[in-house]
Coordinates of C-alpha atoms and ligand atoms in Angstrom, one line a residue:
M13 CA 23.3 28.3 15.1
S14 CA 21.4 26.1 17.9
E15 CA 22.9 22.6 18.9
H16 CA 20.6 20.8 17.2
T17 CA 19.6 22.8 13.8
R18 CA 19.2 20.5 10.5
E19 CA 21.5 21.3 7.3
A20 CA 19.5 21.3 4.3
M21 CA 20.8 19.9 0.9
E22 CA 19.4 20.4 -2.3
Y23 CA 18.7 18.0 -5.2
D24 CA 16.5 18.0 -8.5
V25 CA 14.8 14.8 -7.4
V26 CA 14.9 13.3 -3.7
I27 CA 13.6 9.6 -3.7
V28 CA 12.7 7.6 -0.6
G29 CA 13.2 4.2 -0.5
A30 CA 15.7 1.8 -2.5
G31 CA 13.0 -0.5 -3.5
P32 CA 12.2 -1.6 -7.8
A33 CA 10.0 1.7 -7.8
G34 CA 12.6 4.3 -6.4
L35 CA 15.5 2.7 -8.0
S36 CA 13.9 2.7 -11.4
A37 CA 12.9 6.2 -11.2
A38 CA 16.6 7.4 -10.0
I39 CA 17.8 5.4 -13.0
R40 CA 15.6 6.9 -15.7
L41 CA 16.3 10.4 -14.5
K42 CA 20.1 9.9 -15.1
Q43 CA 19.4 8.5 -18.0
L44 CA 17.2 11.0 -19.3
D45 CA 20.2 13.8 -18.1
A46 CA 23.1 12.8 -16.5
D47 CA 23.7 16.4 -14.9
L48 CA 20.6 16.2 -12.7
D49 CA 21.1 15.7 -9.0
V50 CA 19.1 12.6 -7.7
V51 CA 19.3 10.9 -4.1
V52 CA 18.0 7.7 -3.1
L53 CA 17.4 7.6 0.8
E54 CA 16.9 4.0 2.4
K55 CA 16.1 3.0 5.7
G56 CA 17.6 -1.0 5.3
S57 CA 21.4 -0.9 6.7
E58 CA 21.9 -1.4 2.8
V59 CA 19.8 -1.9 -0.2
G60 CA 18.0 -4.9 -0.2
A61 CA 18.0 -5.7 3.5
H62 CA 14.3 -4.6 4.0
I63 CA 13.0 -6.4 0.7
L64 CA 10.6 -9.0 0.8
S65 CA 9.0 -10.4 -2.2
G66 CA 7.5 -13.6 -3.8
A67 CA 9.1 -13.6 -6.2
V68 CA 8.4 -14.3 -9.8
L69 CA 9.6 -11.4 -11.8
D70 CA 7.8 -10.3 -14.9
P71 CA 10.7 -8.9 -16.8
C72 CA 8.7 -6.0 -18.8
G73 CA 9.6 -3.2 -16.3
L74 CA 13.3 -4.4 -16.7
D75 CA 13.1 -4.6 -20.4
A76 CA 11.6 -0.8 -20.7
L77 CA 14.1 0.3 -17.9
I78 CA 17.5 -1.4 -19.2
P79 CA 16.9 -3.1 -22.5
D80 CA 20.4 -5.1 -22.1
W81 CA 19.8 -6.3 -18.3
K82 CA 21.2 -9.7 -19.6
D83 CA 24.3 -8.4 -20.6
K84 CA 24.7 -6.1 -17.8
G85 CA 24.7 -9.5 -15.4
A86 CA 21.2 -8.5 -13.9
P87 CA 20.4 -11.6 -11.4
L88 CA 17.7 -12.9 -13.5
N89 CA 19.3 -16.6 -13.4
V90 CA 16.1 -18.8 -13.1
P91 CA 13.6 -18.7 -15.7
V92 CA 10.3 -20.2 -14.6
T93 CA 10.0 -23.8 -16.4
D94 CA 6.8 -25.1 -14.9
D95 CA 4.0 -23.4 -13.5
A96 CA 1.4 -25.6 -10.9
F97 CA -1.5 -24.6 -9.2
Y98 CA -3.5 -26.5 -6.8
M99 CA -6.6 -26.6 -4.3
L100 CA -5.7 -28.3 -1.0
G101 CA -7.5 -30.3 1.2
E102 CA -6.3 -31.3 4.3
A103 CA -4.6 -34.3 3.1
G104 CA -5.3 -34.0 -0.3
K105 CA -4.9 -31.9 -3.1
I106 CA -6.4 -31.0 -6.9
R107 CA -4.3 -29.7 -9.6
V108 CA -6.4 -27.1 -11.3
P109 CA -5.4 -27.6 -15.3
N110 CA -3.4 -24.5 -16.9
W111 CA -5.6 -24.3 -20.1
P112 CA -8.4 -22.6 -18.7
M113 CA -6.6 -19.8 -17.0
P114 CA -6.3 -16.7 -18.6
P115 CA -3.4 -15.8 -20.4
L116 CA -2.5 -13.4 -18.5
M117 CA -1.8 -15.7 -15.6
S118 CA 0.8 -17.4 -17.6
N119 CA 4.5 -17.4 -16.1
H120 CA 6.1 -17.9 -19.2
G121 CA 8.9 -15.7 -19.7
N122 CA 9.2 -14.7 -16.1
Y123 CA 11.5 -15.6 -13.5
I124 CA 12.3 -16.8 -9.9
V125 CA 14.4 -14.2 -8.5
S126 CA 15.2 -12.5 -4.9
M127 CA 13.8 -9.0 -5.2
G128 CA 16.5 -8.1 -2.6
N129 CA 19.3 -8.9 -5.4
V130 CA 17.8 -7.5 -8.3
C131 CA 17.8 -4.3 -5.9
R132 CA 21.3 -4.4 -4.7
W133 CA 22.0 -4.8 -8.8
M134 CA 19.7 -1.7 -9.6
A135 CA 21.6 0.5 -6.8
E136 CA 25.0 -0.6 -8.9
Q137 CA 23.7 0.4 -12.1
A138 CA 21.8 4.1 -10.4
E139 CA 25.3 4.6 -8.9
E140 CA 27.2 4.1 -12.3
L141 CA 24.9 6.7 -13.3
G142 CA 25.6 8.9 -10.7
V143 CA 22.7 9.0 -8.4
E144 CA 23.7 9.3 -4.9
I145 CA 22.3 6.2 -2.5
F146 CA 22.4 6.4 1.4
P147 CA 21.2 3.6 2.9
G148 CA 20.9 3.5 6.8
M149 CA 18.8 6.7 6.4
A150 CA 15.4 6.5 7.6
C151 CA 13.3 9.4 6.2
S152 CA 11.2 10.5 9.2
E153 CA 9.2 13.6 8.3
I154 CA 7.8 15.6 5.4
V155 CA 9.2 19.0 4.8
Y156 CA 6.7 21.3 3.5
G157 CA 7.0 24.7 2.0
D158 CA 5.5 27.7 1.9
A159 CA 2.7 27.3 -0.1
G160 CA 1.9 23.6 1.3
E161 CA 3.9 22.0 -1.2
V162 CA 6.1 19.0 -0.4
K163 CA 9.4 20.6 -0.3
G164 CA 11.5 17.6 1.0
V165 CA 12.3 15.4 3.8
V166 CA 14.3 14.7 6.9
A167 CA 16.4 11.6 7.1
G168 CA 19.1 10.3 9.3
E169 CA 17.8 11.2 12.6
F170 CA 19.7 9.3 15.3
G171 CA 20.1 8.8 19.0
K172 CA 16.7 10.0 20.8
N173 CA 16.1 8.3 24.2
A174 CA 13.4 6.7 24.7
D175 CA 11.4 9.4 25.7
G176 CA 11.9 11.2 22.7
T177 CA 14.1 13.7 23.8
P178 CA 17.8 13.9 22.3
G179 CA 20.2 11.4 23.8
P180 CA 23.8 11.9 24.1
G181 CA 24.9 11.1 20.7
Y182 CA 21.8 12.5 19.4
E183 CA 22.0 13.7 15.4
P184 CA 19.2 15.7 14.4
G185 CA 19.5 14.6 10.6
M186 CA 19.3 16.6 7.5
E187 CA 16.7 18.2 5.3
L188 CA 17.1 17.0 1.6
H189 CA 15.4 19.3 -0.7
G190 CA 14.2 18.5 -4.0
K191 CA 12.0 19.9 -7.1
Y192 CA 10.5 16.8 -6.9
V193 CA 9.9 14.2 -4.0
F194 CA 9.3 10.7 -4.9
L195 CA 7.7 8.4 -2.3
G196 CA 8.5 5.1 -3.2
E197 CA 8.2 3.7 0.4
G198 CA 6.0 0.2 -0.6
V199 CA 3.0 -0.9 1.0
R200 CA 1.5 1.4 3.8
G201 CA 4.5 3.7 3.5
S202 CA 4.6 6.0 6.6
L203 CA 5.3 9.3 5.0
S204 CA 3.2 8.1 1.7
K205 CA 0.0 7.9 4.5
E206 CA 0.9 11.2 5.8
V207 CA 0.5 12.8 2.1
I208 CA -2.5 10.9 1.4
E209 CA -4.3 12.5 4.0
K210 CA -2.9 15.5 3.6
F211 CA -4.0 16.2 0.4
D212 CA -6.9 13.6 0.7
L213 CA -5.9 11.8 -2.5
S214 CA -7.8 8.6 -1.4
K215 CA -11.2 10.9 -2.0
G216 CA -13.7 8.8 -4.2
K217 CA -11.5 6.1 -4.8
E218 CA -12.3 2.6 -3.1
P219 CA -10.5 1.5 0.2
Q220 CA -6.9 -0.4 -0.3
K221 CA -7.1 -3.5 0.5
F222 CA -3.7 -5.5 2.0
G223 CA -2.5 -9.2 2.4
L224 CA -0.1 -10.3 4.9
G225 CA 2.9 -12.1 3.5
M226 CA 5.3 -14.5 5.2
K227 CA 7.9 -16.1 3.4
E228 CA 11.0 -18.8 4.5
I229 CA 13.7 -19.7 2.4
W230 CA 14.6 -23.4 2.4
E231 CA 17.6 -25.5 1.4
I232 CA 16.4 -28.6 0.5
D233 CA 17.1 -32.3 -0.6
P234 CA 18.9 -31.6 -4.2
A235 CA 17.1 -34.8 -5.2
K236 CA 13.6 -32.9 -4.6
H237 CA 14.8 -29.7 -6.0
K238 CA 13.1 -29.0 -9.4
E239 CA 14.9 -25.4 -10.7
G240 CA 12.6 -23.0 -12.1
S241 CA 9.1 -24.9 -10.8
V242 CA 6.5 -22.6 -9.4
T243 CA 3.5 -23.8 -7.6
H244 CA 0.5 -21.9 -5.9
T245 CA -1.8 -23.2 -3.5
M246 CA -5.5 -22.0 -2.3
G247 CA -7.8 -23.8 0.1
W248 CA -6.4 -25.5 3.2
P249 CA -5.6 -24.5 5.8
L250 CA -7.4 -21.0 5.6
G251 CA -10.7 -22.6 3.9
S252 CA -13.6 -20.2 4.5
N253 CA -12.0 -18.2 7.5
A254 CA -9.5 -16.1 5.1
G255 CA -8.6 -15.4 1.6
G256 CA -5.1 -16.1 0.7
G257 CA -2.8 -19.1 -0.1
S258 CA 0.5 -20.3 -0.7
F259 CA 3.9 -19.8 -3.4
I260 CA 6.8 -22.5 -3.6
Y261 CA 9.2 -21.1 -6.0
H262 CA 12.1 -23.2 -6.5
L263 CA 15.3 -20.9 -7.1
D264 CA 18.8 -22.0 -7.5
N265 CA 21.7 -23.8 -4.9
N266 CA 18.8 -26.4 -4.0
Q267 CA 16.8 -23.3 -2.5
V268 CA 13.2 -22.9 -2.3
Y269 CA 11.0 -20.0 -1.7
V270 CA 8.0 -21.0 0.6
G271 CA 5.3 -18.3 1.3
F272 CA 2.1 -17.3 2.6
V273 CA -0.5 -14.9 2.2
V274 CA -3.4 -14.1 4.3
H275 CA -6.0 -11.4 3.2
L276 CA -6.2 -8.9 6.0
N277 CA -10.0 -8.3 5.7
Y278 CA -10.9 -11.8 7.6
E279 CA -13.6 -11.2 9.9
N280 CA -12.6 -13.8 12.8
P281 CA -10.2 -12.1 15.1
H282 CA -8.6 -15.2 16.6
L283 CA -7.2 -16.2 13.5
Y284 CA -3.5 -16.4 13.9
P285 CA -1.9 -15.8 10.1
Y286 CA 1.7 -16.9 11.3
M287 CA 0.3 -20.3 12.6
E288 CA -1.6 -20.9 9.3
F289 CA 1.7 -20.7 7.4
Q290 CA 3.4 -23.1 9.9
R291 CA 0.2 -25.4 9.6
F292 CA 0.3 -25.0 6.0
K293 CA 4.1 -26.9 5.6
H294 CA 2.7 -30.0 7.2
H295 CA 0.6 -30.4 4.6
P296 CA 1.7 -34.0 2.8
M297 CA 2.6 -32.3 -0.6
V298 CA 4.7 -29.8 1.4
A299 CA 6.1 -31.9 4.2
A300 CA 7.5 -34.2 1.6
L301 CA 9.0 -31.4 -0.3
L302 CA 10.8 -29.9 3.0
E303 CA 11.3 -32.9 5.0
G304 CA 15.5 -33.2 5.6
G305 CA 15.8 -29.5 4.4
K306 CA 16.5 -26.8 6.8
R307 CA 14.8 -23.0 7.3
V308 CA 17.8 -20.3 6.6
A309 CA 15.3 -17.2 6.8
Y310 CA 12.4 -15.6 7.5
G311 CA 10.5 -12.4 7.1
A312 CA 7.0 -11.0 6.5
R313 CA 5.6 -7.8 4.8
A314 CA 2.1 -6.8 3.7
I315 CA 1.0 -7.0 0.4
S316 CA -1.4 -3.9 -1.5
E317 CA -4.5 -6.0 -3.1
G318 CA -6.9 -3.3 -3.8
G319 CA -5.7 -2.8 -7.3
Y320 CA -7.1 -0.5 -10.0
Q321 CA -10.0 1.0 -8.0
S322 CA -8.4 1.5 -4.7
M323 CA -5.0 3.6 -6.0
P324 CA -5.3 6.9 -4.7
K325 CA -4.7 10.1 -6.5
M326 CA -0.7 9.7 -6.7
V327 CA 0.3 13.3 -7.1
A328 CA 0.3 16.4 -5.1
P329 CA 2.3 19.5 -5.2
G330 CA 5.9 18.6 -5.3
V331 CA 5.6 15.0 -4.8
A332 CA 4.5 11.8 -6.5
L333 CA 3.7 8.6 -5.0
L334 CA 5.5 5.5 -6.6
G335 CA 4.7 1.7 -6.6
C336 CA 3.1 0.0 -3.9
S337 CA 3.1 3.5 -1.9
V338 CA 0.2 3.5 -4.4
G339 CA -0.8 0.3 -4.5
M340 CA 0.0 -1.5 -8.0
V341 CA -0.1 -5.5 -7.6
N342 CA -1.9 -7.5 -9.7
V343 CA -3.5 -9.8 -7.3
P344 CA -4.4 -13.0 -9.2
R345 CA -0.7 -13.0 -10.9
I346 CA 0.6 -11.7 -7.1
K347 CA 3.1 -9.7 -9.2
G348 CA 4.0 -5.5 -8.5
N349 CA 7.6 -5.3 -9.2
H350 CA 7.2 -4.8 -12.7
N351 CA 4.4 -2.1 -12.3
A352 CA 6.5 -0.6 -9.2
M353 CA 9.7 -0.5 -12.4
L354 CA 7.1 1.2 -14.7
S355 CA 5.9 3.7 -12.3
G356 CA 9.7 5.0 -11.4
K357 CA 10.2 5.2 -15.0
A358 CA 6.8 7.2 -15.7
A359 CA 7.5 9.6 -12.9
A360 CA 11.1 9.8 -13.7
E361 CA 10.1 11.1 -17.5
A362 CA 7.4 13.3 -16.2
A363 CA 9.8 15.2 -13.7
F364 CA 12.4 15.4 -16.4
A365 CA 10.0 17.1 -18.8
A366 CA 8.5 19.4 -16.2
M367 CA 12.1 20.3 -14.9
K368 CA 13.1 21.0 -18.8
D369 CA 10.0 23.4 -19.0
G370 CA 11.7 25.1 -15.7
R371 CA 8.5 23.6 -13.5
A372 CA 9.4 22.6 -10.0
S373 CA 7.1 22.0 -6.7
D374 CA 3.9 21.5 -8.9
E375 CA 1.9 18.1 -9.4
L376 CA 3.2 15.7 -12.0
T377 CA -0.1 14.9 -13.7
D378 CA 1.3 13.5 -16.6
Y379 CA 2.6 10.6 -14.7
E380 CA -0.6 10.3 -13.0
T381 CA -2.1 9.9 -16.6
D382 CA 0.5 7.5 -17.9
V383 CA 0.0 5.1 -14.8
R384 CA -3.8 5.3 -15.0
D385 CA -3.8 4.8 -19.0
G386 CA -0.8 3.2 -19.8
A387 CA 0.4 -0.3 -19.4
I388 CA 0.0 -0.2 -15.7
G389 CA -3.6 0.7 -15.7
E390 CA -4.0 -1.8 -18.6
D391 CA -2.7 -4.7 -16.4
L392 CA -4.4 -3.8 -13.5
K393 CA -8.3 -2.9 -15.1
K394 CA -8.1 -6.5 -16.4
V395 CA -8.1 -8.0 -12.7
R396 CA -10.2 -5.4 -10.7
N397 CA -13.1 -7.4 -9.8
V398 CA -11.0 -10.7 -8.9
K399 CA -10.3 -9.3 -5.2
P400 CA -14.0 -8.2 -4.3
M401 CA -15.5 -11.2 -5.8
W402 CA -13.2 -13.2 -3.4
S403 CA -14.0 -11.2 -0.6
K404 CA -17.5 -10.9 -1.2
R405 CA -18.5 -14.3 -2.7
G406 CA -15.6 -16.4 -2.0
L407 CA -12.9 -18.6 -3.1
M408 CA -15.0 -20.9 -5.7
A409 CA -16.8 -17.9 -7.2
S410 CA -13.7 -16.0 -7.9
L411 CA -12.1 -18.5 -9.4
V412 CA -15.5 -19.1 -11.6
F413 CA -16.4 -15.6 -11.9
G414 CA -13.3 -13.9 -11.5
G415 CA -11.9 -16.4 -14.3
M416 CA -14.3 -15.5 -16.7
D417 CA -13.9 -11.8 -15.7
M418 CA -10.6 -11.9 -16.6
W419 CA -11.1 -13.7 -19.7
T420 CA -13.8 -11.1 -21.1
N421 CA -11.4 -8.4 -20.2
T422 CA -8.7 -9.8 -22.2
F423 CA -11.2 -8.7 -24.9
G424 CA -11.7 -5.3 -23.5
F425 CA -15.2 -5.7 -21.6
S426 CA -16.7 -7.1 -18.4
A427 CA -20.1 -8.3 -17.3
F428 CA -19.6 -6.9 -13.9
G429 CA -18.3 -3.1 -14.5
T430 CA -15.8 -2.6 -11.6
L431 CA -16.9 -3.9 -8.3
G432 CA -16.0 -2.1 -5.1
H433 CA -14.4 -3.2 -1.8
G434 CA -16.4 -1.8 0.4
K435 CA -14.6 -1.9 4.2
T436 CA -11.3 -1.3 4.9
D437 CA -9.7 -4.5 6.2
A438 CA -9.4 -3.0 9.7
E439 CA -13.5 -2.2 9.5
A440 CA -13.8 -6.2 8.4
T441 CA -12.5 -7.2 11.9
G442 CA -15.4 -8.8 14.0
E443 CA -16.1 -9.1 17.7
A444 CA -14.6 -11.8 19.1
A445 CA -17.6 -13.2 21.2
K446 CA -19.4 -13.8 17.5
F447 CA -16.4 -16.3 16.7
K448 CA -14.9 -19.6 17.6
P449 CA -11.2 -19.6 18.9
I450 CA -9.0 -21.6 16.8
A451 CA -6.9 -24.4 18.1
Y452 CA -3.2 -24.5 16.3
P453 CA -1.2 -27.3 16.5
K454 CA 2.2 -26.9 18.3
P455 CA 5.2 -26.4 15.8
D456 CA 7.4 -29.3 15.8
G457 CA 10.6 -27.4 15.3
K458 CA 11.0 -29.3 12.2
L459 CA 8.9 -27.9 9.1
S460 CA 7.4 -25.5 11.6
F461 CA 8.5 -23.2 14.2
D462 CA 7.6 -20.8 17.0
R463 CA 7.4 -17.4 15.9
L464 CA 10.3 -15.9 18.2
T465 CA 12.7 -18.3 16.6
N466 CA 11.5 -17.6 13.5
V467 CA 12.3 -14.0 13.7
S468 CA 15.6 -14.7 14.8
F469 CA 16.1 -15.8 11.1
S470 CA 15.0 -12.2 10.1
A471 CA 18.3 -11.0 11.7
T472 CA 16.1 -8.3 12.9
N473 CA 17.6 -5.8 14.9
H474 CA 16.6 -2.4 16.5
E475 CA 18.5 0.1 19.0
E476 CA 16.7 -0.7 21.9
S477 CA 17.3 2.7 23.7
Q478 CA 15.2 4.7 21.1
P479 CA 11.7 5.6 20.9
A480 CA 9.0 2.5 20.3
H481 CA 8.5 3.4 16.5
L482 CA 5.1 1.9 16.9
Q483 CA 2.9 4.5 18.2
L484 CA -0.6 4.1 20.2
K485 CA -2.4 7.0 19.5
D486 CA -4.0 6.5 22.9
A487 CA -2.2 4.1 25.4
S488 CA -5.7 2.9 27.1
V489 CA -7.2 1.5 23.9
P490 CA -5.4 -1.9 23.6
V491 CA -6.7 -3.1 26.9
S492 CA -10.0 -1.1 27.4
I493 CA -11.4 -1.9 23.7
N494 CA -9.2 -4.5 21.5
L495 CA -9.0 -7.0 24.5
P496 CA -12.5 -7.3 25.3
K497 CA -14.0 -6.6 21.9
Y498 CA -11.3 -8.4 19.8
A499 CA -9.6 -10.8 21.8
G500 CA -6.4 -8.8 21.4
P501 CA -5.7 -9.4 17.7
S502 CA -2.3 -7.7 17.7
A503 CA -1.2 -10.9 19.8
R504 CA -1.9 -13.0 16.6
Y505 CA -1.8 -10.8 13.5
C506 CA 1.7 -9.7 14.2
P507 CA 4.1 -11.9 12.6
A508 CA 6.9 -11.0 14.7
G509 CA 5.4 -11.4 18.1
V510 CA 5.7 -7.5 18.8
Y511 CA 2.5 -7.6 20.6
E512 CA 1.9 -9.3 23.7
F513 CA -0.9 -9.0 26.9
V514 CA 0.5 -9.5 30.0
K515 CA -0.6 -9.5 33.6
D516 CA 1.1 -6.9 35.6
D517 CA 1.9 -7.1 39.8
K518 CA -1.8 -6.6 40.5
G519 CA -3.1 -9.0 37.9
D520 CA -4.3 -6.5 35.5
D521 CA -3.7 -6.6 31.9
K522 CA -1.0 -4.9 30.5
F523 CA -0.1 -4.3 26.8
V524 CA 3.5 -4.6 25.9
I525 CA 5.0 -3.7 22.5
N526 CA 8.7 -5.5 21.8
F527 CA 9.3 -2.8 19.0
Q528 CA 12.8 -4.6 18.5
N529 CA 11.0 -7.9 16.6
C530 CA 9.4 -5.4 14.4
V531 CA 10.0 -6.7 10.9
H532 CA 8.7 -3.6 9.0
C533 CA 5.5 -5.5 7.5
K534 CA 3.0 -2.6 8.5
T535 CA 0.3 -5.3 9.2
C536 CA -0.3 -3.5 12.8
D537 CA -1.0 0.0 11.0
I538 CA -3.3 -1.8 8.6
K539 CA -5.3 -4.4 10.8
D540 CA -5.4 -2.8 14.3
P541 CA -9.5 -2.7 14.4
S542 CA -9.5 0.7 16.5
Q543 CA -7.0 2.5 14.3
N544 CA -5.0 3.1 17.2
I545 CA -1.4 2.0 16.0
N546 CA 0.9 4.3 13.9
W547 CA 3.7 2.5 12.3
T548 CA 6.4 5.5 12.2
V549 CA 10.3 4.7 10.9
P550 CA 12.8 3.5 13.8
Q551 CA 16.4 5.1 13.4
G552 CA 18.1 4.0 10.1
G553 CA 19.9 0.7 9.5
D554 CA 17.2 -1.0 12.1
G555 CA 14.9 -3.4 11.2
P556 CA 15.3 -6.8 9.5
N557 CA 18.6 -7.4 7.5
Y558 CA 17.1 -10.2 4.7
P559 CA 19.3 -11.7 2.5
N560 CA 18.4 -13.2 -1.0
M561 CA 14.5 -12.8 0.3
Ligands
FAD609 C1 5.0 -12.1 0.1 C2 4.9 -11.2 -0.9 C3 5.1 -11.9 -2.2 C4 5.3 -10.9 -3.6 N1 5.3 -11.8 -4.7 C5 5.7 -11.2 -5.6 C6 6.2 -11.7 -7.3 O1 6.4 -12.8 -7.2 N2 6.1 -10.9 -8.0 C7 5.9 -9.8 -7.9 O2 6.1 -9.2 -9.1 N3 5.6 -9.0 -6.9 C8 5.2 -9.7 -5.5 N4 5.1 -9.3 -4.6 C9 4.7 -7.4 -4.7 C10 6.0 -7.1 -4.7 O3 7.0 -7.4 -3.8 C11 5.7 -5.2 -4.8 O4 4.8 -4.9 -5.8 C12 7.1 -4.4 -4.8 O5 7.7 -4.7 -3.8 C13 6.6 -3.2 -5.1 O6 7.5 -2.3 -4.8 P1 8.2 -0.8 -4.0 O7 9.4 -0.1 -4.5 O8 7.3 0.2 -4.7 O9 8.2 -1.2 -2.6 P2 9.2 -1.7 -1.9 O10 9.9 -3.5 -2.8 O11 9.0 -2.3 -0.7 O12 10.7 -1.2 -1.6 C14 10.1 -0.2 -0.5 C15 12.0 0.7 -0.2 O13 11.7 1.6 0.3 C16 12.1 1.7 2.0 N5 11.3 2.3 3.0 C17 10.1 2.5 3.0 N6 9.8 3.6 3.8 C18 10.7 4.3 4.1 C19 11.5 5.6 4.9 N7 10.3 6.5 5.5 N8 12.4 5.9 4.6 C20 13.6 5.3 4.1 N9 13.0 4.0 3.0 C21 12.2 3.9 3.2 C22 11.7 0.2 2.1 O14 12.8 -0.1 3.4 C23 12.1 -0.7 1.0 O15 13.8 -1.0 0.5 C24 5.0 -9.9 -3.5 C25 4.9 -9.2 -2.3 C26 5.1 -9.9 -0.8 C27 4.5 -9.1 0.3

């Protein structure tokens, strides 16, 4: 046996990603048959370390999966008590009343949660049922069978040198084979991207759309804290420069989640999403809440926004895509966790039925039908036109016509049919010369912070001796194309300061990738206008270490 031969382990189902989708699938499989061999592989150092969500959780997914979740101690401790929506101007605000909102927008019955903690609890439930969960195991490759079917994944390769050759402590990792492989990698999953391309799963669908979500946890003055309060805003500071908005969720222990989402189809390459977030906190309404408090954590993650018309085909021989690997976020509700859970459950039920019939490594078409025609499809179809209206006609049109469309869809019809998204977010990026640079105020260190200081509050760590996991297809493109044509937008769209343009000894421009800072949000893979950056997994355990995000 060669020094670096990989061992293989056989399972019934191999699940990549311990998010709500992957863990729900694991739990459902073991509920259906305790003898199934099920493994979950997670790249974070522990379950929850890479989970970043809002989160207001609609418990319908958990109700379906673990109906007695309350008795089992699920960390859903803060019911939503009030729900406010504001349009912001630079110094003022207008409250949009709740009554014209379609019923689906109500947060009544939902909970403010840390999805990291919910996933930690779900992992305990899964382990009690006998699921094997391996954190710190990044899945870096798909293993294909002789007929081209997905047969498994490679996980746990460690110790490469910077040039990609095996280092002194090199571990080749293992192949984990399954009758079915579930990809629950979340938004823009690296293996999911490969599978979507290889099996042409996006054929005939609208392009997937994305936002960049950034979030801080604040501990605030108890006198200002209103446990259970949910606030959303739109308008300032983005204005007409980009779609997006903010969320402010008061959880328990005087903590508040302050988050900001920028739709990644913005045209002006000078836009700096991270600085828009920092500027937002200086709005009088937000500043009054945060003053005297302290920011205790920071992180960022892309969010899928394409909705129903952008969902790719989600099965191919031997493999099923779950949750946000498909893109199941209900955009106006900013909610995807419930659908992630429901999709994991549906995939597990389809795989269980198939294996009971002696099948393996084929397409789980029943899963796809369940998603499109069942509760997930119903949730997403009603809101399918909101995002395209916003992108093409602006915020006000989407509020008025998108609102009307959600109402009529509640009764089963739409005057607009199904609107398309058109371009990808990368293609939407315009040339720098056609747009004005934007001047951003300097962070004050009290309410707003510079990017690298904030990254230190994500507890991100990457072993520096490994190869950069952010790979350029063509190393010359950043300086030869992206810098002159788009003013080097990666220096701004990355919320972790991974990319910089510096001058070398001769005074020439040089592109630097500080991969150690990467918080695994995947924005670069999505927004790079030349589609030259490929986000791959670093070695397992690296990346952010989020607390109760
Ligand atoms: C800022 C923000 C706010 C949001 N707010 C809300 C909200 O309030 N309510 C709501 O319901 N939804 C919200 N969402 C959406 C919600 O977070 C997603 O819909 C949900 O996380 C999708 O779950 P998932 O299991 O598919 O993926 P994820 O939750 O992303 O989990 C994927 C897991 O897979 C792991 N993984 C990925 N690739 C690999 C690999 N190759 N090898 C091993 N492990 C891997 C990751 O580390 C991660 O742990 C929000 C999202 C964002 C970004």
